[in-house]
mmCIF file of C-alpha atoms in Angstrom:
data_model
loop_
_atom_site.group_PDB
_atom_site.id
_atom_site.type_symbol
_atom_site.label_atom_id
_atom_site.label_comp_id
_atom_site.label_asym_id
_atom_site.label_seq_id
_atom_site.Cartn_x
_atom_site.Cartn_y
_atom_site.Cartn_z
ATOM 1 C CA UNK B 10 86.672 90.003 160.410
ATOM 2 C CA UNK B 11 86.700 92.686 163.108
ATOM 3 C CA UNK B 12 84.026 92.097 165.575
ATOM 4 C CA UNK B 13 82.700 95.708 167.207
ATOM 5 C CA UNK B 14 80.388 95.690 170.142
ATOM 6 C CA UNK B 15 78.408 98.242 171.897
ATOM 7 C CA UNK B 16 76.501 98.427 175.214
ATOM 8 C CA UNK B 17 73.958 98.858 176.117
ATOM 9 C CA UNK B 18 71.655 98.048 173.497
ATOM 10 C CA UNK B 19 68.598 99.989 174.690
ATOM 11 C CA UNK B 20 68.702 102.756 177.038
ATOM 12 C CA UNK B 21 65.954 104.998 178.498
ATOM 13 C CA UNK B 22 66.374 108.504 180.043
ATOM 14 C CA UNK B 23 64.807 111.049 181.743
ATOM 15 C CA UNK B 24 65.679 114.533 180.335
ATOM 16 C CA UNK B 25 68.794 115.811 182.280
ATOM 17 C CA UNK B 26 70.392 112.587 182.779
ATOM 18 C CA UNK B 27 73.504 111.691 181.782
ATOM 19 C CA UNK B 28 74.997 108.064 179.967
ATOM 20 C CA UNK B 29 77.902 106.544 179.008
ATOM 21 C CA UNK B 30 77.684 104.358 175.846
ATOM 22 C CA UNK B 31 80.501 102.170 175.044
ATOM 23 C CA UNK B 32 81.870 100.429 172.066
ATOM 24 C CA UNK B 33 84.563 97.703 172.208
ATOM 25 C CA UNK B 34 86.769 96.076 169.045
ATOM 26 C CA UNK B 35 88.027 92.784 168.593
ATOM 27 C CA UNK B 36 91.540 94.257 166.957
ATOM 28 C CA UNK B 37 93.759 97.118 166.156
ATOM 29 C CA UNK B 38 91.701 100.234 164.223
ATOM 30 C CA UNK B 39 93.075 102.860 162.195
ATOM 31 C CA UNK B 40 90.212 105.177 162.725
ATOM 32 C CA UNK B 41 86.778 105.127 164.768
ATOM 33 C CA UNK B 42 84.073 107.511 164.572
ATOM 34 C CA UNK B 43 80.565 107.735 166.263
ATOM 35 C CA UNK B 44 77.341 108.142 164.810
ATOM 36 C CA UNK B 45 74.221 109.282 165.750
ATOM 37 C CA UNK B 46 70.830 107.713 163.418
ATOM 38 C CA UNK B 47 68.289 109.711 163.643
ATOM 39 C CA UNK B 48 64.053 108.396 163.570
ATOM 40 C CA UNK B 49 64.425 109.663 159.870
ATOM 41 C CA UNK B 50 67.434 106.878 159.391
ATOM 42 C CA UNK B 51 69.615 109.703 158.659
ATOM 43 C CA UNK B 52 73.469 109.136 160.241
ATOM 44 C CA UNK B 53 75.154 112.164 161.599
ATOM 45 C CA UNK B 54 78.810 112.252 161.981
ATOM 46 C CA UNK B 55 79.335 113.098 166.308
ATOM 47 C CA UNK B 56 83.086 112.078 166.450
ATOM 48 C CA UNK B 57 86.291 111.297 164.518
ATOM 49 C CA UNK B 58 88.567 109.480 167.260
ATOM 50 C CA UNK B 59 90.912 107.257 166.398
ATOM 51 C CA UNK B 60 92.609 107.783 169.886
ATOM 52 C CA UNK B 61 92.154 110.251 172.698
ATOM 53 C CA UNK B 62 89.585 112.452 173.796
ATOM 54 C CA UNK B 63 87.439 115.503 172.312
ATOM 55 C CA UNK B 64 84.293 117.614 173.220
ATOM 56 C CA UNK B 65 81.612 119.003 171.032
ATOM 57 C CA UNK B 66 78.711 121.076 173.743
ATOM 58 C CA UNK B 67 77.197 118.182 175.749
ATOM 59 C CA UNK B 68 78.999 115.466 174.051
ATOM 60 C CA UNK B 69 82.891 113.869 174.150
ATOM 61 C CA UNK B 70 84.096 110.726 173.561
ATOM 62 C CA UNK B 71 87.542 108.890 174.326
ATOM 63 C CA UNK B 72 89.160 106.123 172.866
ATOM 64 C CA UNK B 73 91.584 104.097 174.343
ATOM 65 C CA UNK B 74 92.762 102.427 171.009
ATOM 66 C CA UNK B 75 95.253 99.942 172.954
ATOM 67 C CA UNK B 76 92.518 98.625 174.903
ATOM 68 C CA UNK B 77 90.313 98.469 172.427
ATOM 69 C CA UNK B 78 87.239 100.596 173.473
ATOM 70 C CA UNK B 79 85.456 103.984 173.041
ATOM 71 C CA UNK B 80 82.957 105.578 175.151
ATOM 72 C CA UNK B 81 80.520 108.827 173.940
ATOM 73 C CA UNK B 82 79.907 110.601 176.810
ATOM 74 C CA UNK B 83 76.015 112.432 176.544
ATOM 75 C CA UNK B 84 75.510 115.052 179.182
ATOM 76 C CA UNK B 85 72.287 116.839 180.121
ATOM 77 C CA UNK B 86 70.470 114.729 178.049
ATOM 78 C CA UNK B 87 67.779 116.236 175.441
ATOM 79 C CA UNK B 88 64.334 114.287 173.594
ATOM 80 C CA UNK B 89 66.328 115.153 170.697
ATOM 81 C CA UNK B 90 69.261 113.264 171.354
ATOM 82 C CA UNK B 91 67.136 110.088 171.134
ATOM 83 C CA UNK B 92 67.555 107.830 168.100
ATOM 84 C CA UNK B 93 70.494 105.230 168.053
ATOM 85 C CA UNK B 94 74.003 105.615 168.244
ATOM 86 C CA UNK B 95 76.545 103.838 166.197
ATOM 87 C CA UNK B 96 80.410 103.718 166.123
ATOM 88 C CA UNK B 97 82.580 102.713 163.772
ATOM 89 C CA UNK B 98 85.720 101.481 162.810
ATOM 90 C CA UNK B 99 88.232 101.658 160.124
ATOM 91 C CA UNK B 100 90.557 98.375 159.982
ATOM 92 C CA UNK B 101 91.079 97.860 156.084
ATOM 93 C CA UNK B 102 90.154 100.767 154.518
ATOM 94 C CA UNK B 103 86.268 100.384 155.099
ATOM 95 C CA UNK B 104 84.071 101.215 157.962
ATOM 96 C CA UNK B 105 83.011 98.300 160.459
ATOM 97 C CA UNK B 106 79.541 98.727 162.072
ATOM 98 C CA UNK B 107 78.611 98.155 165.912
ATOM 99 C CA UNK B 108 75.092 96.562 167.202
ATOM 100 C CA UNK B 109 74.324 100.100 167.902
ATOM 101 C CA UNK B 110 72.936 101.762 171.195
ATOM 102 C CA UNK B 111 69.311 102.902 170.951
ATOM 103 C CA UNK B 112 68.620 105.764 173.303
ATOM 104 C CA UNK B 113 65.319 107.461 174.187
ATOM 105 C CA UNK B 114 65.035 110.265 176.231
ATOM 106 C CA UNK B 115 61.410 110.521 177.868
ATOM 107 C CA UNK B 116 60.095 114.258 179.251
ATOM 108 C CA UNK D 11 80.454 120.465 155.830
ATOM 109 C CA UNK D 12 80.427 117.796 153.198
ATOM 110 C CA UNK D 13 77.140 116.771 151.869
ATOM 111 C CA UNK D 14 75.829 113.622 150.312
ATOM 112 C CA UNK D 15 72.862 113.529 148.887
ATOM 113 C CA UNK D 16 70.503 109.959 147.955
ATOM 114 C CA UNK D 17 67.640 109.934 145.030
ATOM 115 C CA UNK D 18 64.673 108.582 145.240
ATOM 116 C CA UNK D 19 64.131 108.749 149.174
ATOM 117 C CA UNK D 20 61.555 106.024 149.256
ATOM 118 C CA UNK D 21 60.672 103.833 146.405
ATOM 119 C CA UNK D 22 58.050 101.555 145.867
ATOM 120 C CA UNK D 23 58.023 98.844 143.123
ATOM 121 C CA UNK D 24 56.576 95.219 141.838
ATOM 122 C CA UNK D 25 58.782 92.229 142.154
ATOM 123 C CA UNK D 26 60.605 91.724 138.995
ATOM 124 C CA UNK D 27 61.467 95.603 137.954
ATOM 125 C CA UNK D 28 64.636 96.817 138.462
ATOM 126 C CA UNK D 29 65.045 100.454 140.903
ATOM 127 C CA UNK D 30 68.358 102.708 140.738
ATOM 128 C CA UNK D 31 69.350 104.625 143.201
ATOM 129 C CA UNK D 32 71.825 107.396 142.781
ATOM 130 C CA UNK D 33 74.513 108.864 145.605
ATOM 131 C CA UNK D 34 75.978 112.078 144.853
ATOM 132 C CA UNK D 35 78.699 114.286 146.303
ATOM 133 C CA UNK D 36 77.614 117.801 146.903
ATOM 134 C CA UNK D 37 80.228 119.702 147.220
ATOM 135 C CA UNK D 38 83.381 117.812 147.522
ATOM 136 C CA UNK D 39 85.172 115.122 145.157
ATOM 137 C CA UNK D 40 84.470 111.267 146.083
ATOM 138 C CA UNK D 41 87.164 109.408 145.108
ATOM 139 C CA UNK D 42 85.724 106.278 146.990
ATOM 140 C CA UNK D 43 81.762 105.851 147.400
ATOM 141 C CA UNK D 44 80.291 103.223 150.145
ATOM 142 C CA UNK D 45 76.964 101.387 149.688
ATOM 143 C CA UNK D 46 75.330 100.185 153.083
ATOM 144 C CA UNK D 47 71.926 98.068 153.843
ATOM 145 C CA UNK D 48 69.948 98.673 156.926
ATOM 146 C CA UNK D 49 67.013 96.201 158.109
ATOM 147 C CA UNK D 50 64.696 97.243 160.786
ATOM 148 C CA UNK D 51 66.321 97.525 163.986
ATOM 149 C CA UNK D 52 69.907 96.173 162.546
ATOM 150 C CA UNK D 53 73.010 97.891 161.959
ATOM 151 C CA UNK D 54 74.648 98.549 159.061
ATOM 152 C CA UNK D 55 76.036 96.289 156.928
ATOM 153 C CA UNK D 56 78.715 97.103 153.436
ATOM 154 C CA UNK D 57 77.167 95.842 150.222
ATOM 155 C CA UNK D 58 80.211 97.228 148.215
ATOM 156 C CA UNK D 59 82.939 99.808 147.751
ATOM 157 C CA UNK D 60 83.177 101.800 144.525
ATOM 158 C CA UNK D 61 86.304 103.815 143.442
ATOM 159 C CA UNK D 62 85.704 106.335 140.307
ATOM 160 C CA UNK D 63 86.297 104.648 137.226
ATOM 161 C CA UNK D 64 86.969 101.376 138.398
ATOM 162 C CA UNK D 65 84.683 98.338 139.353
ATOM 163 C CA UNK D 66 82.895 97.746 142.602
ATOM 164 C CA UNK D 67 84.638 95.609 144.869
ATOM 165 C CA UNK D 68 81.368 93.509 146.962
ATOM 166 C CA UNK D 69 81.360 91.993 150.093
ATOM 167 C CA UNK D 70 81.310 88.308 151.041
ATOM 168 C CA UNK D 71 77.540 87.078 150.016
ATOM 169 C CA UNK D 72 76.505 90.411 148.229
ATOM 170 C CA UNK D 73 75.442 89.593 144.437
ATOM 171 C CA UNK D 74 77.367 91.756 142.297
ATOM 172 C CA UNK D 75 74.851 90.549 139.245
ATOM 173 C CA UNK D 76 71.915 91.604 141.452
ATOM 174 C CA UNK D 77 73.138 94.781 142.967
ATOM 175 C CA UNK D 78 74.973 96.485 140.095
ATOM 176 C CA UNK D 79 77.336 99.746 141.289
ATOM 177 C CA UNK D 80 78.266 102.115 138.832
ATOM 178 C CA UNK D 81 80.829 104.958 139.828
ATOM 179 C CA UNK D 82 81.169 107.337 136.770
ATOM 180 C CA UNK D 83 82.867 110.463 137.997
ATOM 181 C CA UNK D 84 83.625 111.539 140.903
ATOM 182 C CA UNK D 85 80.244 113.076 142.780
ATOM 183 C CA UNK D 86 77.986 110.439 141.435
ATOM 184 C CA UNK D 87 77.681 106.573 142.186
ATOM 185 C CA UNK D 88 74.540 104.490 141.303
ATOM 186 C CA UNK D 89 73.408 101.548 143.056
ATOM 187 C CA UNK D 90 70.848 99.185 140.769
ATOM 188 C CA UNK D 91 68.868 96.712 142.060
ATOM 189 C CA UNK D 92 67.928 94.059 139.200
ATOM 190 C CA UNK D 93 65.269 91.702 139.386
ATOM 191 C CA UNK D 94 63.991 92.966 142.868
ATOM 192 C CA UNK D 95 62.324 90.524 145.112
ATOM 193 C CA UNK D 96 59.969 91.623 148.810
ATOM 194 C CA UNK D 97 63.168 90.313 150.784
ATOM 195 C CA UNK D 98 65.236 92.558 148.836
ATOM 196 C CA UNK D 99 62.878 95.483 151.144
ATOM 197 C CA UNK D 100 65.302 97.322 153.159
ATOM 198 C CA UNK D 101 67.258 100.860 153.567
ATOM 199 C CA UNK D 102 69.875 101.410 151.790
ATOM 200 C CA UNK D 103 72.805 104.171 152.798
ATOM 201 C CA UNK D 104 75.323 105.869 150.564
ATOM 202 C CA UNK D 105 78.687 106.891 151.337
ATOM 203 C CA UNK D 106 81.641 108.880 150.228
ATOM 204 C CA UNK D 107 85.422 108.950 151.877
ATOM 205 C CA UNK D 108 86.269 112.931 150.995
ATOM 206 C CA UNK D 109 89.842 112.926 148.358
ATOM 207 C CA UNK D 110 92.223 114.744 151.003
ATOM 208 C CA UNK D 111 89.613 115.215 153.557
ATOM 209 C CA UNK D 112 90.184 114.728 157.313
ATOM 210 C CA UNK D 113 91.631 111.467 158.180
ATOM 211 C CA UNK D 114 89.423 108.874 156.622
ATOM 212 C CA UNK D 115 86.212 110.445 157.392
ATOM 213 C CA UNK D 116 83.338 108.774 155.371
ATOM 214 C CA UNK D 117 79.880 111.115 155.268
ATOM 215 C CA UNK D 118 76.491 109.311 154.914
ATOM 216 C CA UNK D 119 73.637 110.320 152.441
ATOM 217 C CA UNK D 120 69.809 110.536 153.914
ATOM 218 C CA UNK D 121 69.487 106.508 152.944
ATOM 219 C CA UNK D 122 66.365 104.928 150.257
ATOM 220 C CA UNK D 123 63.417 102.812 151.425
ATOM 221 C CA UNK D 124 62.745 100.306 148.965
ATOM 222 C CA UNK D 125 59.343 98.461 149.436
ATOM 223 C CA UNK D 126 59.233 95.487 146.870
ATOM 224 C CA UNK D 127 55.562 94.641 146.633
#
């Protein structure tokens, strides 16, 4: 089956920093979307992106679906926006986990 | 937005009984329901896909006897665990794919804790 990575797995921030997390695929996708997993375990749709780029406040992500990667951009970074971040992908009609990127943002 | 709700939010039970936990559409029609496990610090892995009115189709290694799926209409699917056992402990997440929603956009419930003592 598809085989969806994402780095890095643990990542600490001061509040006001900015980070890149990425997620890369092992085959063609017909949909990705990103996640964020709050401490309470619940997920929260960020992003639909099967290909190109789109904004929402201090987050975007892009996907370049011919290479095979996405990236979630977080900017200004918040304690709130800690918790772990997931994408996901679509490749046969059911959604495809990644190892998941777990963020904490420190005062 | 679309809403997904999960009932009971935590659960705690003996080894032996049998818990069901129920996934239900809000406000939008589900014509295909998801059922996820979490383990600490893991990521989420599909148990099974339910359509309405059809049977669950597992994945690989998932016990369709043990982890029974029932998807009677279309805001309600039921997930049964038979015969739990402690390693059967974990979170388990709901799903629903909207009918003629955006793209294939899949919206989560809160998730159950089960605790098998």
């Amino acid at each position: 089956g598809i085989q969806v990575e994402q780095s890095p797995p643990d990542l600490i921030l001061q509040e006001g920093a900015n980070s890149t997390l990425r997620c890369n695929f092992s085959d063609s996708v017909n949909n990705l979307q990103w996640f964020h997993q709050n401490p309470w375990g619940q997920l929260i749709n960020l992003f639909y992106i099967p290909s190109g780029t789109k904004q929402n406040g201090r987050l975007s992500a892009t996907t370049v679906a011919t290479e095979r990667y996405s990236l979630l951009y977080i900017s200004s970074s918040q304690t709130t926006d800690s918790g772990v971040y997931f994408c996901a992908v679509d490749a046969a009609s059911k959604l495809t986990f990644g190892t998941g990127t777990r963020l904490q943002v420190t005062l | 937005g679309a809403v997904v709700s999960q009932h009971p939010s935590r659960v705690i039970c003996k080894s032996g009984t049998s818990v069901k936990i129920e996934c239900r559409s809000l406000d939008f029609q589900a014509t295909t329901m998801f059922w996820y496990r979490q383990f600490p610090k893991q990521s989420l892995m599909l148990m099974a896909t339910s359509n309405e009115g059809s049977k669950a189709t597992y994945e690989q290694g998932v016990e369709k006897d043990k982890f029974l799926i029932n998807h009677a209409s279309l805001t309600l699917s039921t997930l049964t665990v038979t015969s739990a056992h402690p390693e059967d402990s974990s979170f388990y997440i709901c799903s629903a794919r909207e009918f003629g929603g955006p793209g294939e956009t899949q919206y989560f419930g809160p998730g159950t804790r089960l605790l098998v003592l």
